[in-house]
Coordinates of C-alpha atoms in Angstrom, one line a residue:
Chain G
M1 CA -17.1 13.9 -78.4
V2 CA -13.7 12.4 -77.7
E3 CA -13.2 9.2 -79.6
E4 CA -12.3 6.3 -77.3
L5 CA -8.8 5.1 -78.2
N6 CA -7.9 1.5 -78.6
I7 CA -4.5 1.0 -77.0
T8 CA -2.8 -2.3 -77.5
L9 CA 0.0 -3.3 -75.1
I10 CA 2.2 -6.2 -76.2
G11 CA 4.1 -7.8 -73.3
T12 CA 2.9 -8.1 -69.7
G13 CA 6.1 -7.6 -67.8
T14 CA 6.4 -4.8 -65.3
I15 CA 6.7 -2.1 -68.0
G16 CA 3.6 -3.4 -69.9
L17 CA 1.5 -3.7 -66.8
S18 CA 2.6 -0.3 -65.6
F19 CA 1.5 1.3 -68.9
A20 CA -1.8 -0.6 -68.6
A21 CA -2.3 0.9 -65.1
F22 CA -1.5 4.4 -66.4
H23 CA -4.1 4.2 -69.3
L24 CA -6.8 2.6 -67.1
S25 CA -6.5 5.2 -64.4
N26 CA -6.2 8.2 -66.8
P27 CA -9.4 10.2 -67.1
Q28 CA -9.2 10.1 -70.9
P29 CA -11.3 7.2 -72.2
C30 CA -9.6 4.3 -73.7
L31 CA -9.9 0.6 -74.2
V32 CA -6.8 -1.4 -73.3
T33 CA -6.0 -4.6 -75.1
V34 CA -3.2 -6.8 -73.9
Y35 CA -1.3 -9.5 -75.7
D36 CA 1.4 -11.8 -74.4
T37 CA 2.5 -15.3 -75.5
R38 CA 2.6 -16.6 -71.9
P39 CA 0.1 -19.3 -71.5
D40 CA -1.3 -18.1 -68.2
V41 CA -1.7 -14.5 -69.3
S42 CA -5.3 -14.0 -68.0
A43 CA -4.6 -15.2 -64.5
Y44 CA -1.2 -13.4 -64.6
V45 CA -2.7 -10.0 -65.4
Q46 CA -5.6 -10.4 -62.9
K47 CA -3.1 -11.1 -60.2
H48 CA -0.3 -8.6 -61.0
L49 CA -2.0 -5.6 -62.6
P50 CA -3.8 -4.4 -59.3
K51 CA -0.3 -3.9 -57.8
F52 CA 0.1 -0.9 -60.1
S53 CA -2.8 1.0 -58.6
A54 CA -2.0 4.0 -56.4
G55 CA -4.1 2.5 -53.6
P56 CA -7.7 2.6 -52.5
H57 CA -8.3 6.2 -53.7
E58 CA -7.4 5.2 -57.3
Q59 CA -9.3 2.1 -58.4
F60 CA -9.4 0.7 -61.9
D61 CA -11.2 -2.3 -63.0
T62 CA -8.9 -5.0 -64.4
M63 CA -12.0 -6.4 -66.1
N64 CA -11.7 -3.4 -68.5
V65 CA -8.6 -5.0 -69.9
K66 CA -9.3 -7.1 -73.0
L67 CA -7.0 -10.0 -73.6
A68 CA -6.2 -10.9 -77.2
S69 CA -5.5 -14.4 -78.1
T70 CA -3.6 -13.6 -81.3
L71 CA -1.3 -10.8 -82.4
Q72 CA -3.7 -10.1 -85.3
E73 CA -6.7 -9.8 -83.0
A74 CA -4.7 -7.6 -80.6
V75 CA -3.8 -5.0 -83.2
E76 CA -6.4 -5.0 -85.9
N77 CA -8.5 -2.2 -84.3
A78 CA -5.7 -0.4 -82.5
H79 CA -5.0 3.3 -82.6
I80 CA -1.8 2.7 -80.7
V81 CA 0.4 -0.4 -80.3
Q82 CA 3.1 -0.3 -77.7
E83 CA 5.5 -3.2 -77.3
S84 CA 7.3 -3.9 -74.0
G85 CA 8.6 -7.3 -74.9
P86 CA 12.0 -8.9 -74.5
E87 CA 15.1 -6.9 -75.4
D88 CA 15.8 -9.0 -78.4
L89 CA 16.2 -7.5 -81.9
K90 CA 15.1 -10.6 -83.8
I91 CA 11.9 -10.8 -81.8
K92 CA 11.1 -7.1 -82.2
K93 CA 11.8 -7.2 -86.0
E94 CA 9.4 -10.1 -86.4
L95 CA 6.8 -8.5 -84.2
W96 CA 6.7 -5.2 -86.2
K97 CA 6.6 -7.1 -89.5
T98 CA 3.4 -8.9 -88.3
V99 CA 1.9 -5.9 -86.6
E100 CA 2.3 -3.8 -89.8
Q101 CA 0.3 -6.4 -91.7
F102 CA -2.7 -6.3 -89.4
A103 CA -2.8 -2.9 -87.7
P104 CA -4.7 0.0 -89.2
K105 CA -2.5 2.1 -91.5
D106 CA -2.5 5.1 -89.2
A107 CA -2.0 3.3 -85.9
L108 CA 1.0 4.6 -83.9
L109 CA 3.7 2.0 -83.3
W110 CA 5.8 2.4 -80.2
S111 CA 8.6 0.4 -78.6
S112 CA 9.4 0.7 -74.9
T113 CA 13.0 -0.5 -75.5
S114 CA 15.8 1.0 -73.5
G115 CA 18.4 0.0 -76.0
I116 CA 17.4 -1.2 -79.4
P117 CA 16.9 1.7 -81.8
A118 CA 13.8 2.0 -84.0
S119 CA 16.0 2.1 -87.1
Q120 CA 17.0 -1.5 -86.3
Q121 CA 13.6 -2.7 -85.1
S122 CA 12.0 -1.4 -88.4
E123 CA 14.5 -3.2 -90.7
S124 CA 11.9 -5.7 -92.0
M125 CA 9.0 -3.3 -92.2
Q126 CA 7.5 -2.2 -95.5
D127 CA 6.7 1.3 -94.0
K128 CA 9.5 2.4 -91.7
T129 CA 7.9 5.8 -91.1
R130 CA 5.5 4.5 -88.5
L131 CA 7.7 3.2 -85.7
L132 CA 9.5 5.1 -82.9
V133 CA 10.8 4.3 -79.5
V134 CA 8.7 5.6 -76.6
H135 CA 11.0 4.9 -73.7
P136 CA 9.5 5.4 -70.2
Y137 CA 11.3 6.2 -67.0
N138 CA 10.4 3.3 -64.8
P139 CA 7.7 2.9 -63.6
P140 CA 5.6 4.7 -66.3
H141 CA 2.4 4.8 -64.3
I142 CA 4.2 7.2 -62.0
M143 CA 7.1 8.9 -63.7
P144 CA 6.2 11.7 -66.1
L145 CA 9.1 11.3 -68.6
L146 CA 8.8 9.6 -72.0
E147 CA 11.8 9.7 -74.3
L148 CA 10.6 9.7 -77.9
V149 CA 13.3 8.4 -80.1
P150 CA 12.4 8.2 -83.8
S151 CA 14.6 6.6 -86.4
P152 CA 15.8 8.8 -89.3
Q153 CA 12.8 7.2 -91.3
T154 CA 10.1 8.0 -88.7
S155 CA 7.7 10.6 -90.1
E156 CA 7.3 14.1 -88.5
S157 CA 3.5 13.5 -88.2
V158 CA 4.0 10.3 -86.3
I159 CA 6.3 12.1 -83.9
K160 CA 3.9 15.0 -83.5
R161 CA 0.9 12.7 -82.9
T162 CA 2.9 10.8 -80.3
E163 CA 4.0 14.0 -78.5
A164 CA 0.4 15.2 -78.5
F165 CA -0.9 12.0 -77.0
W166 CA 1.4 12.2 -74.0
R167 CA 1.0 15.9 -73.5
D168 CA -2.8 15.5 -73.4
R169 CA -2.2 13.1 -70.5
S170 CA 0.0 15.6 -68.6
R171 CA 3.1 13.7 -69.3
V172 CA 6.5 15.0 -70.4
P173 CA 7.3 13.6 -73.9
I174 CA 10.8 14.7 -75.1
H175 CA 11.8 14.3 -78.7
I176 CA 15.4 12.9 -78.8
K177 CA 17.0 14.0 -82.1
K178 CA 19.5 11.2 -82.5
E179 CA 19.5 7.5 -81.7
M180 CA 22.2 7.7 -79.1
T181 CA 23.2 4.6 -77.1
G182 CA 21.0 4.7 -73.9
F183 CA 19.1 7.7 -75.2
V184 CA 19.4 10.7 -72.8
A185 CA 18.1 9.9 -69.3
N186 CA 20.1 6.8 -68.8
R187 CA 23.2 8.3 -70.2
L188 CA 23.0 11.1 -67.7
A189 CA 22.1 8.9 -64.8
F190 CA 24.9 6.4 -65.6
A191 CA 27.4 9.2 -65.9
L192 CA 26.6 10.2 -62.3
L193 CA 26.4 6.5 -61.3
R194 CA 29.9 5.9 -62.6
E195 CA 31.4 8.7 -60.5
S196 CA 29.4 7.4 -57.6
I197 CA 31.0 4.0 -58.0
H198 CA 34.4 5.6 -58.3
L199 CA 34.0 7.5 -55.0
V200 CA 32.8 4.5 -53.1
N201 CA 35.6 2.4 -54.6
E202 CA 38.1 5.1 -53.4
G203 CA 36.6 4.9 -49.9
V204 CA 35.6 8.6 -49.9
V205 CA 32.0 7.8 -48.9
S206 CA 29.9 4.7 -48.4
V207 CA 27.0 3.6 -50.7
A208 CA 24.4 4.9 -48.2
E209 CA 26.3 8.2 -47.6
L210 CA 26.5 8.8 -51.3
D211 CA 22.7 8.3 -51.6
S212 CA 22.2 10.7 -48.6
I213 CA 24.2 13.3 -50.4
V214 CA 22.2 13.1 -53.6
E215 CA 18.9 12.9 -51.7
S216 CA 19.7 16.1 -49.7
S217 CA 21.1 18.1 -52.6
M218 CA 20.9 17.4 -56.3
G219 CA 17.7 15.3 -56.1
P220 CA 15.4 17.9 -54.7
R221 CA 17.2 20.7 -56.6
W222 CA 16.9 19.0 -60.0
A223 CA 13.3 18.0 -59.3
V224 CA 12.5 21.7 -59.2
A225 CA 15.0 22.9 -61.8
G226 CA 17.3 20.8 -64.1
P227 CA 21.1 21.2 -64.1
F228 CA 21.4 23.9 -66.7
K229 CA 18.6 26.0 -65.2
S230 CA 20.1 25.6 -61.7
Y231 CA 23.6 26.6 -62.8
H232 CA 22.2 29.4 -65.0
A233 CA 20.5 30.7 -61.8
G234 CA 23.7 30.2 -59.9
G235 CA 25.5 32.5 -62.2
G236 CA 23.3 35.5 -61.3
P237 CA 22.4 38.0 -64.0
A238 CA 25.3 36.6 -66.1
G239 CA 23.6 33.2 -66.2
L240 CA 25.4 30.0 -67.2
E241 CA 28.3 32.0 -68.6
G242 CA 28.7 33.8 -65.2
F243 CA 28.6 30.4 -63.4
F244 CA 31.5 29.1 -65.6
K245 CA 33.4 32.3 -65.1
N246 CA 33.1 32.0 -61.4
I247 CA 33.7 28.3 -60.8
G248 CA 34.7 26.9 -64.2
G249 CA 38.1 26.2 -62.8
T250 CA 36.6 23.9 -60.2
V251 CA 34.3 22.3 -62.8
Q252 CA 37.3 21.5 -65.1
A253 CA 39.4 20.2 -62.1
C254 CA 36.6 17.8 -61.3
W255 CA 36.3 16.7 -65.0
D256 CA 40.1 16.2 -65.1
D257 CA 39.9 14.0 -62.0
I258 CA 36.8 12.1 -63.0
G259 CA 36.7 8.3 -62.4
T260 CA 36.2 5.8 -65.1
P261 CA 35.5 2.4 -63.5
N262 CA 34.2 -0.2 -65.9
L263 CA 32.3 -3.5 -65.4
G264 CA 34.7 -6.2 -64.3
D265 CA 37.2 -3.8 -62.7
G266 CA 36.7 -5.4 -59.3
W267 CA 34.6 -2.7 -57.6
E268 CA 31.4 -4.8 -57.8
E269 CA 31.7 -7.1 -54.8
E270 CA 32.1 -4.3 -52.3
V271 CA 29.6 -2.0 -53.8
F272 CA 26.9 -4.7 -54.1
R273 CA 27.6 -5.8 -50.5
Q274 CA 27.2 -2.2 -49.2
A275 CA 23.9 -1.8 -51.0
K276 CA 22.6 -5.0 -49.7
E277 CA 23.7 -4.2 -46.2
A278 CA 22.3 -0.7 -46.3
Y279 CA 18.9 -1.5 -47.9
G280 CA 18.1 -5.2 -47.9
T281 CA 15.1 -5.4 -50.1
V282 CA 13.7 -1.9 -50.8
N283 CA 10.1 -1.2 -50.1
V284 CA 9.2 -0.1 -53.6
G285 CA 5.6 0.6 -52.7
E286 CA 6.7 3.2 -50.1
R287 CA 9.1 4.7 -52.6
D288 CA 6.4 5.0 -55.2
R289 CA 3.9 6.4 -52.7
I290 CA 6.3 9.2 -51.7
T291 CA 7.3 9.8 -55.4
R292 CA 3.6 10.2 -56.4
R293 CA 3.1 12.7 -53.6
L294 CA 6.2 14.6 -54.5
L295 CA 5.2 14.8 -58.2
E296 CA 1.7 16.0 -57.2
V297 CA 3.2 18.8 -55.0
L298 CA 5.7 19.8 -57.7
K299 CA 3.0 19.9 -60.3
E300 CA 0.7 22.0 -58.0
E301 CA 3.5 24.4 -57.1
K302 CA 4.8 24.9 -60.6
E303 CA 1.2 25.6 -61.8
N304 CA 0.8 28.1 -58.9
S305 CA 4.0 29.8 -60.2
R306 CA 2.7 29.9 -63.7
N307 CA -0.7 31.2 -62.7
R308 CA 1.0 34.0 -60.8
G309 CA 3.0 34.8 -64.0
L310 CA 6.3 33.8 -62.3
Chain R
M1 CA 18.9 24.2 -19.9
V2 CA 20.5 24.4 -23.4
E3 CA 23.5 26.7 -23.5
E4 CA 23.1 29.5 -26.1
L5 CA 25.7 29.1 -28.7
N6 CA 27.8 31.9 -30.0
I7 CA 28.1 31.4 -33.7
T8 CA 30.5 33.7 -35.6
L9 CA 30.2 34.0 -39.4
I10 CA 33.1 35.6 -41.3
G11 CA 32.2 37.0 -44.7
T12 CA 28.8 38.4 -45.7
G13 CA 28.5 37.1 -49.2
T14 CA 25.4 35.0 -50.1
I15 CA 26.8 31.9 -48.3
G16 CA 27.5 33.8 -45.1
L17 CA 24.2 35.6 -45.1
S18 CA 22.3 32.3 -45.9
F19 CA 24.0 30.6 -42.9
A20 CA 23.1 33.6 -40.8
A21 CA 19.4 33.2 -41.9
F22 CA 19.5 29.5 -41.1
H23 CA 20.8 30.0 -37.5
L24 CA 18.5 32.9 -36.8
S25 CA 15.4 31.0 -37.9
N26 CA 16.4 27.8 -36.2
P27 CA 14.5 27.0 -33.0
Q28 CA 17.8 26.2 -31.2
P29 CA 18.9 29.4 -29.4
C30 CA 22.1 31.1 -30.6
L31 CA 23.7 34.4 -30.9
V32 CA 25.0 35.2 -34.4
T33 CA 28.0 37.5 -34.8
V34 CA 29.1 38.6 -38.2
Y35 CA 32.4 40.0 -39.3
D36 CA 33.4 41.4 -42.7
T37 CA 36.0 43.8 -43.8
R38 CA 33.6 45.7 -46.1
P39 CA 33.2 49.3 -44.8
D40 CA 29.4 49.3 -45.1
V41 CA 28.9 46.0 -43.4
S42 CA 26.1 47.2 -41.1
A43 CA 23.9 48.7 -43.8
Y44 CA 24.7 45.8 -46.2
V45 CA 23.6 43.2 -43.7
Q46 CA 20.4 45.1 -42.8
K47 CA 19.6 45.4 -46.4
H48 CA 20.4 41.9 -47.8
L49 CA 19.8 39.5 -44.8
P50 CA 16.0 39.8 -44.9
K51 CA 16.0 38.3 -48.5
F52 CA 17.0 35.0 -47.0
S53 CA 13.8 34.7 -44.9
A54 CA 11.3 32.2 -46.0
G55 CA 8.6 34.9 -46.1
P56 CA 6.0 36.3 -43.7
H57 CA 5.5 33.0 -41.8
E58 CA 9.2 32.9 -40.9
Q59 CA 10.5 36.1 -39.4
F60 CA 13.8 36.7 -37.8
D61 CA 15.0 39.9 -36.4
T62 CA 18.1 41.1 -38.2
M63 CA 18.8 43.2 -35.0
N64 CA 19.7 39.9 -33.4
V65 CA 22.9 39.9 -35.5
K66 CA 25.9 41.3 -33.7
L67 CA 28.4 43.0 -35.9
A68 CA 32.0 42.7 -34.8
S69 CA 34.4 45.5 -35.7
T70 CA 37.6 43.4 -35.4
L71 CA 38.3 39.8 -36.0
Q72 CA 39.5 39.4 -32.4
E73 CA 36.1 40.8 -31.1
A74 CA 34.3 38.5 -33.6
V75 CA 35.8 35.2 -32.4
E76 CA 36.9 35.7 -28.7
N77 CA 33.6 34.3 -27.3
A78 CA 32.7 32.0 -30.2
H79 CA 31.7 28.4 -29.9
I80 CA 31.7 28.1 -33.6
V81 CA 33.5 30.1 -36.3
Q82 CA 32.6 29.5 -39.9
E83 CA 34.3 31.4 -42.7
S84 CA 32.7 32.1 -46.0
G85 CA 35.2 34.5 -47.4
P86 CA 37.0 34.8 -50.7
E87 CA 38.3 31.5 -52.3
D88 CA 41.9 32.6 -51.8
L89 CA 44.3 30.3 -50.0
K90 CA 46.6 33.1 -48.7
I91 CA 43.6 35.0 -47.2
K92 CA 42.3 31.8 -45.5
K93 CA 45.7 30.8 -44.1
E94 CA 46.1 34.3 -42.6
L95 CA 42.6 34.2 -41.3
W96 CA 42.9 30.9 -39.4
K97 CA 46.3 31.9 -37.9
T98 CA 44.6 35.0 -36.4
V99 CA 41.4 33.2 -35.4
E100 CA 43.4 30.5 -33.6
Q101 CA 45.1 33.2 -31.5
F102 CA 41.8 34.7 -30.2
A103 CA 39.1 32.1 -30.3
P104 CA 38.5 29.8 -27.3
K105 CA 40.5 26.6 -27.4
D106 CA 37.5 24.4 -28.0
A107 CA 35.8 26.5 -30.6
L108 CA 34.9 24.6 -33.8
L109 CA 36.6 26.1 -36.9
W110 CA 34.8 25.6 -40.2
S111 CA 35.4 26.7 -43.7
S112 CA 32.6 26.9 -46.3
T113 CA 35.1 26.6 -49.2
S114 CA 34.0 24.6 -52.2
G115 CA 37.6 24.0 -53.3
I116 CA 40.5 24.7 -50.9
P117 CA 41.1 21.7 -48.6
A118 CA 41.5 22.1 -44.8
S119 CA 45.0 20.6 -45.0
Q120 CA 46.1 23.7 -47.0
Q121 CA 44.1 26.3 -45.1
S122 CA 45.6 25.0 -41.8
E123 CA 49.2 25.2 -42.9
S124 CA 50.1 28.2 -40.7
M125 CA 48.1 27.0 -37.7
Q126 CA 49.7 25.9 -34.4
D127 CA 46.9 23.4 -33.9
K128 CA 45.8 21.8 -37.1
T129 CA 43.3 19.4 -35.4
R130 CA 40.6 22.1 -35.1
L131 CA 39.8 23.0 -38.7
L132 CA 37.6 21.3 -41.2
V133 CA 35.6 22.1 -44.3
V134 CA 31.8 22.4 -43.8
H135 CA 30.7 22.8 -47.4
P136 CA 27.0 23.6 -47.9
Y137 CA 24.9 22.9 -50.9
N138 CA 23.8 26.4 -51.9
P139 CA 21.7 28.0 -50.4
P140 CA 22.4 26.5 -47.0
H141 CA 19.3 28.1 -45.3
I142 CA 17.3 25.8 -47.5
M143 CA 19.3 22.8 -48.7
P144 CA 19.9 20.1 -46.0
L145 CA 23.4 18.8 -47.1
L146 CA 26.6 19.7 -45.4
E147 CA 29.8 18.0 -46.6
L148 CA 32.2 17.7 -43.7
V149 CA 35.7 17.4 -45.1
P150 CA 38.4 17.2 -42.5
S151 CA 42.1 17.2 -43.2
P152 CA 44.2 14.2 -42.1
Q153 CA 45.1 16.3 -39.0
T154 CA 41.5 17.2 -38.0
S155 CA 40.7 15.4 -34.7
E156 CA 37.9 12.8 -34.5
S157 CA 36.2 14.7 -31.7
V158 CA 36.0 17.9 -33.8
I159 CA 34.4 15.9 -36.6
K160 CA 32.0 14.3 -34.2
R161 CA 31.0 17.6 -32.5
T162 CA 30.5 19.1 -36.0
E163 CA 28.2 16.2 -37.1
A164 CA 26.2 16.4 -33.9
F165 CA 25.7 20.2 -34.3
W166 CA 24.1 19.8 -37.8
R167 CA 22.1 16.6 -36.9
D168 CA 20.6 18.4 -33.9
R169 CA 19.4 21.0 -36.5
S170 CA 17.8 18.3 -38.7
R171 CA 20.4 18.8 -41.4
V172 CA 22.3 16.1 -43.3
P173 CA 26.0 16.3 -42.4
I174 CA 28.1 13.7 -44.3
H175 CA 31.7 12.9 -43.4
I176 CA 33.8 12.8 -46.5
K177 CA 36.8 10.6 -45.9
K178 CA 39.3 12.0 -48.4
E179 CA 40.1 15.6 -49.5
M180 CA 39.0 14.9 -53.1
T181 CA 38.9 17.8 -55.7
G182 CA 35.3 19.2 -55.5
F183 CA 34.4 16.9 -52.6
V184 CA 31.5 14.6 -53.5
A185 CA 28.3 16.6 -54.4
N186 CA 30.0 18.8 -57.0
R187 CA 31.9 15.9 -58.5
L188 CA 28.7 14.0 -59.0
A189 CA 26.7 17.0 -60.4
F190 CA 29.6 18.0 -62.7
A191 CA 29.8 14.5 -64.1
L192 CA 26.2 14.7 -65.1
L193 CA 26.6 18.2 -66.3
R194 CA 29.5 17.2 -68.6
E195 CA 27.4 14.5 -70.3
S196 CA 24.5 17.1 -70.5
I197 CA 26.8 19.5 -72.3
H198 CA 28.0 16.7 -74.6
L199 CA 24.4 15.8 -75.6
V200 CA 23.4 19.4 -76.2
N201 CA 26.6 20.0 -78.2
E202 CA 25.8 16.9 -80.3
G203 CA 22.3 18.3 -81.1
V204 CA 20.5 15.4 -79.3
V205 CA 18.4 17.7 -77.1
S206 CA 18.3 21.4 -76.3
V207 CA 19.3 22.9 -72.9
A208 CA 15.6 23.2 -71.9
E209 CA 14.7 19.7 -73.1
L210 CA 17.6 18.3 -71.1
D211 CA 16.4 20.1 -68.0
S212 CA 12.8 18.8 -68.6
I213 CA 14.2 15.3 -68.8
V214 CA 16.0 15.5 -65.5
E215 CA 13.1 17.3 -63.8
S216 CA 10.7 14.6 -64.8
S217 CA 12.9 11.5 -64.1
M218 CA 16.1 11.5 -62.0
G219 CA 15.3 14.7 -60.0
P220 CA 12.2 13.4 -58.3
R221 CA 13.5 9.9 -58.2
W222 CA 16.8 10.8 -56.5
A223 CA 15.0 13.2 -54.1
V224 CA 13.2 10.1 -52.7
A225 CA 16.0 7.5 -53.1
G226 CA 19.6 8.1 -54.2
P227 CA 21.1 6.4 -57.3
F228 CA 22.4 3.3 -55.5
K229 CA 19.2 2.7 -53.6
S230 CA 17.2 3.3 -56.8
Y231 CA 19.2 0.8 -58.9
H232 CA 19.3 -1.6 -55.9
A233 CA 15.5 -1.5 -55.9
G234 CA 15.4 -1.8 -59.7
G235 CA 17.3 -5.1 -59.5
G236 CA 14.5 -6.7 -57.5
P237 CA 15.4 -9.3 -54.8
A238 CA 18.9 -9.6 -56.3
G239 CA 19.5 -5.9 -55.7
L240 CA 22.2 -3.9 -57.3
E241 CA 23.9 -7.1 -58.5
G242 CA 20.7 -8.1 -60.2
F243 CA 20.4 -4.6 -61.8
F244 CA 23.9 -5.0 -63.3
K245 CA 23.2 -8.5 -64.4
N246 CA 20.1 -7.3 -66.3
I247 CA 21.3 -4.1 -67.9
G248 CA 25.0 -3.9 -67.1
G249 CA 25.6 -4.2 -70.9
T250 CA 23.7 -1.0 -71.5
V251 CA 25.4 0.7 -68.6
Q252 CA 28.8 -0.2 -70.0
A253 CA 27.8 0.8 -73.5
C254 CA 26.8 4.2 -72.2
W255 CA 30.1 4.5 -70.3
D256 CA 32.1 3.6 -73.4
D257 CA 30.3 6.3 -75.4
I258 CA 30.4 9.0 -72.7
G259 CA 31.3 12.5 -73.8
T260 CA 34.3 14.4 -72.4
P261 CA 33.9 18.1 -73.4
N262 CA 36.3 20.4 -71.7
L263 CA 36.3 24.2 -71.0
G264 CA 37.4 25.9 -74.2
D265 CA 36.3 23.2 -76.5
G266 CA 33.9 25.6 -78.3
W267 CA 30.5 24.3 -76.9
E268 CA 30.2 27.3 -74.6
E269 CA 28.6 29.9 -76.9
E270 CA 25.7 27.8 -78.0
V271 CA 25.0 26.3 -74.6
F272 CA 25.1 29.7 -72.9
R273 CA 22.9 31.2 -75.6
Q274 CA 20.3 28.4 -75.2
A275 CA 20.2 28.8 -71.4
K276 CA 19.7 32.6 -71.7
E277 CA 17.0 32.2 -74.3
A278 CA 15.2 29.5 -72.3
Y279 CA 15.4 31.1 -68.9
G280 CA 16.4 34.8 -69.1
T281 CA 16.9 35.6 -65.4
V282 CA 15.7 32.7 -63.2
N283 CA 13.2 33.7 -60.4
V284 CA 15.3 32.2 -57.6
G285 CA 12.7 33.2 -55.0
E286 CA 10.1 31.0 -56.7
R287 CA 12.6 28.2 -57.1
D288 CA 13.5 28.4 -53.4
R289 CA 9.9 28.5 -52.3
I290 CA 9.1 25.4 -54.3
T291 CA 12.3 23.7 -53.0
R292 CA 11.3 24.4 -49.4
R293 CA 7.9 23.0 -49.9
L294 CA 9.3 19.9 -51.6
L295 CA 11.8 19.3 -48.8
E296 CA 9.0 19.7 -46.2
V297 CA 6.9 17.1 -48.0
L298 CA 9.8 14.7 -48.3
K299 CA 10.7 15.0 -44.6
E300 CA 7.1 14.5 -43.6
E301 CA 6.6 11.5 -45.9
K302 CA 9.8 9.8 -44.9
E303 CA 9.0 10.3 -41.2
N304 CA 5.5 8.8 -41.9
S305 CA 7.3 5.8 -43.5
R306 CA 9.7 5.4 -40.5
N307 CA 6.9 5.7 -38.0
R308 CA 5.0 2.9 -39.7
G309 CA 8.1 0.8 -39.6
L310 CA 8.6 0.8 -43.4

């Protein structure tokens, strides 16, 4: 018999509610407890949580969410505590100090932060081995990636149990070995974003044209095979080495010519204007619907390949 | 009645044959003529062209390809001439000088080059207004993107006719307004690749982990909505401006910390080794099969959205 997990989510912003929706709609049994300091938390959750459902074919009962009225009550029976609160080091340090007092000794403690490393968040904790960052790619009820970023103090067993939890739920947990600024996914995306800003700023393409380029090339390519795998394939039997042998000169020429716009350099007004003009307010529901379908198809096709031994 | 187009492809490497496969399997009628200086061109094309078919449900008859024995014969009745020959400026300059002599005056002249700008290739031409780069994202029989990179001399009407040709075939031609090194797609991809190499080199993640990260986050996201559109959506009603207001600090911190590995810096051996160990020889056929399916689903879903006015 599988034990029903008690999952406590602290913070009911979009990340917290998206995680709640993920756990509630997952076939693995769990009890979701939510805690937030906002006074209208009950009405707020009842109103906003249903928006994270995939639609009529995927229902979850928001009544299954337990609201805790104190932090102690929220965590005292938890197997997992994930905080998705404000990006404020002082708040997070205080939070973990309290959580540590009341949560069971073997509860996993996770932070959804995109920027404050576990080594800083755990500074006031007695036992710093229990905490790590579990950074989702937004929104977590749809996107498979979780970046697991332990501090140097986080124990191996905590990392392994965290990995196992997400793998069991068909997600993609990746253990990041150093507490780099922005972790990995954002660093990569922002590197590409920076060159995108440079090219729009130089008048080479518009904001919408740049998006079309990515949507009709790298996007679908990298959804199937990441950059290294793609270029390794591009090099033929000689792999990545062959790729660099063939077009390393062009790669280096692009690197030598790469743009380095910074915030405050004056590109902002025109880039923001073009985005607004091209997209107005994006229909996120449609985007999410298409993304879900895409991920389903990818999963199905990759499983087909694996089953056929390819 | 639609006029049957005479499309001449010069060079029978993987790009040339992939373009041939695209035209032959496209419902729009055309006659494909191929020219290459290799002595065994007929046997070579018969042997390799079928590999670019999508499988049993998409057959094209390689007998429909006409082989020209001279460059003059290849181009004298062409509506379109696309060269995918060696990346050698001298060869391309000579080629266009000859093509110009024998091709009809209104034939469109395209180069598949990934690096030699039209302004250099056209140096020996009488009429420099006719030539532009039409750079595919490999392989062109699958990937929708075509980067159209005219020289400053290329005429507006040549650009417009080239755009119309690809749009009529449900492809995504994007007019690049300046002859930048590496054009746009490669510049963007190589910017992300550079940071990828940096992170592997720093021991933050392995080659295979980095690919998993991209495949489960940016890849599918950018297949649906490019980077600007995604971050514009992420900023809520305030759009891209709101996004930078919220997390511009993290973006800039990542930019400040960005890696700048170069070729020859010593990362190569370990990165190449990891790629080889993780992937051996990539099954490109499987990758292409999954990519086709993904692109079909994306097209279908985006059309559904449009039809519902979303």
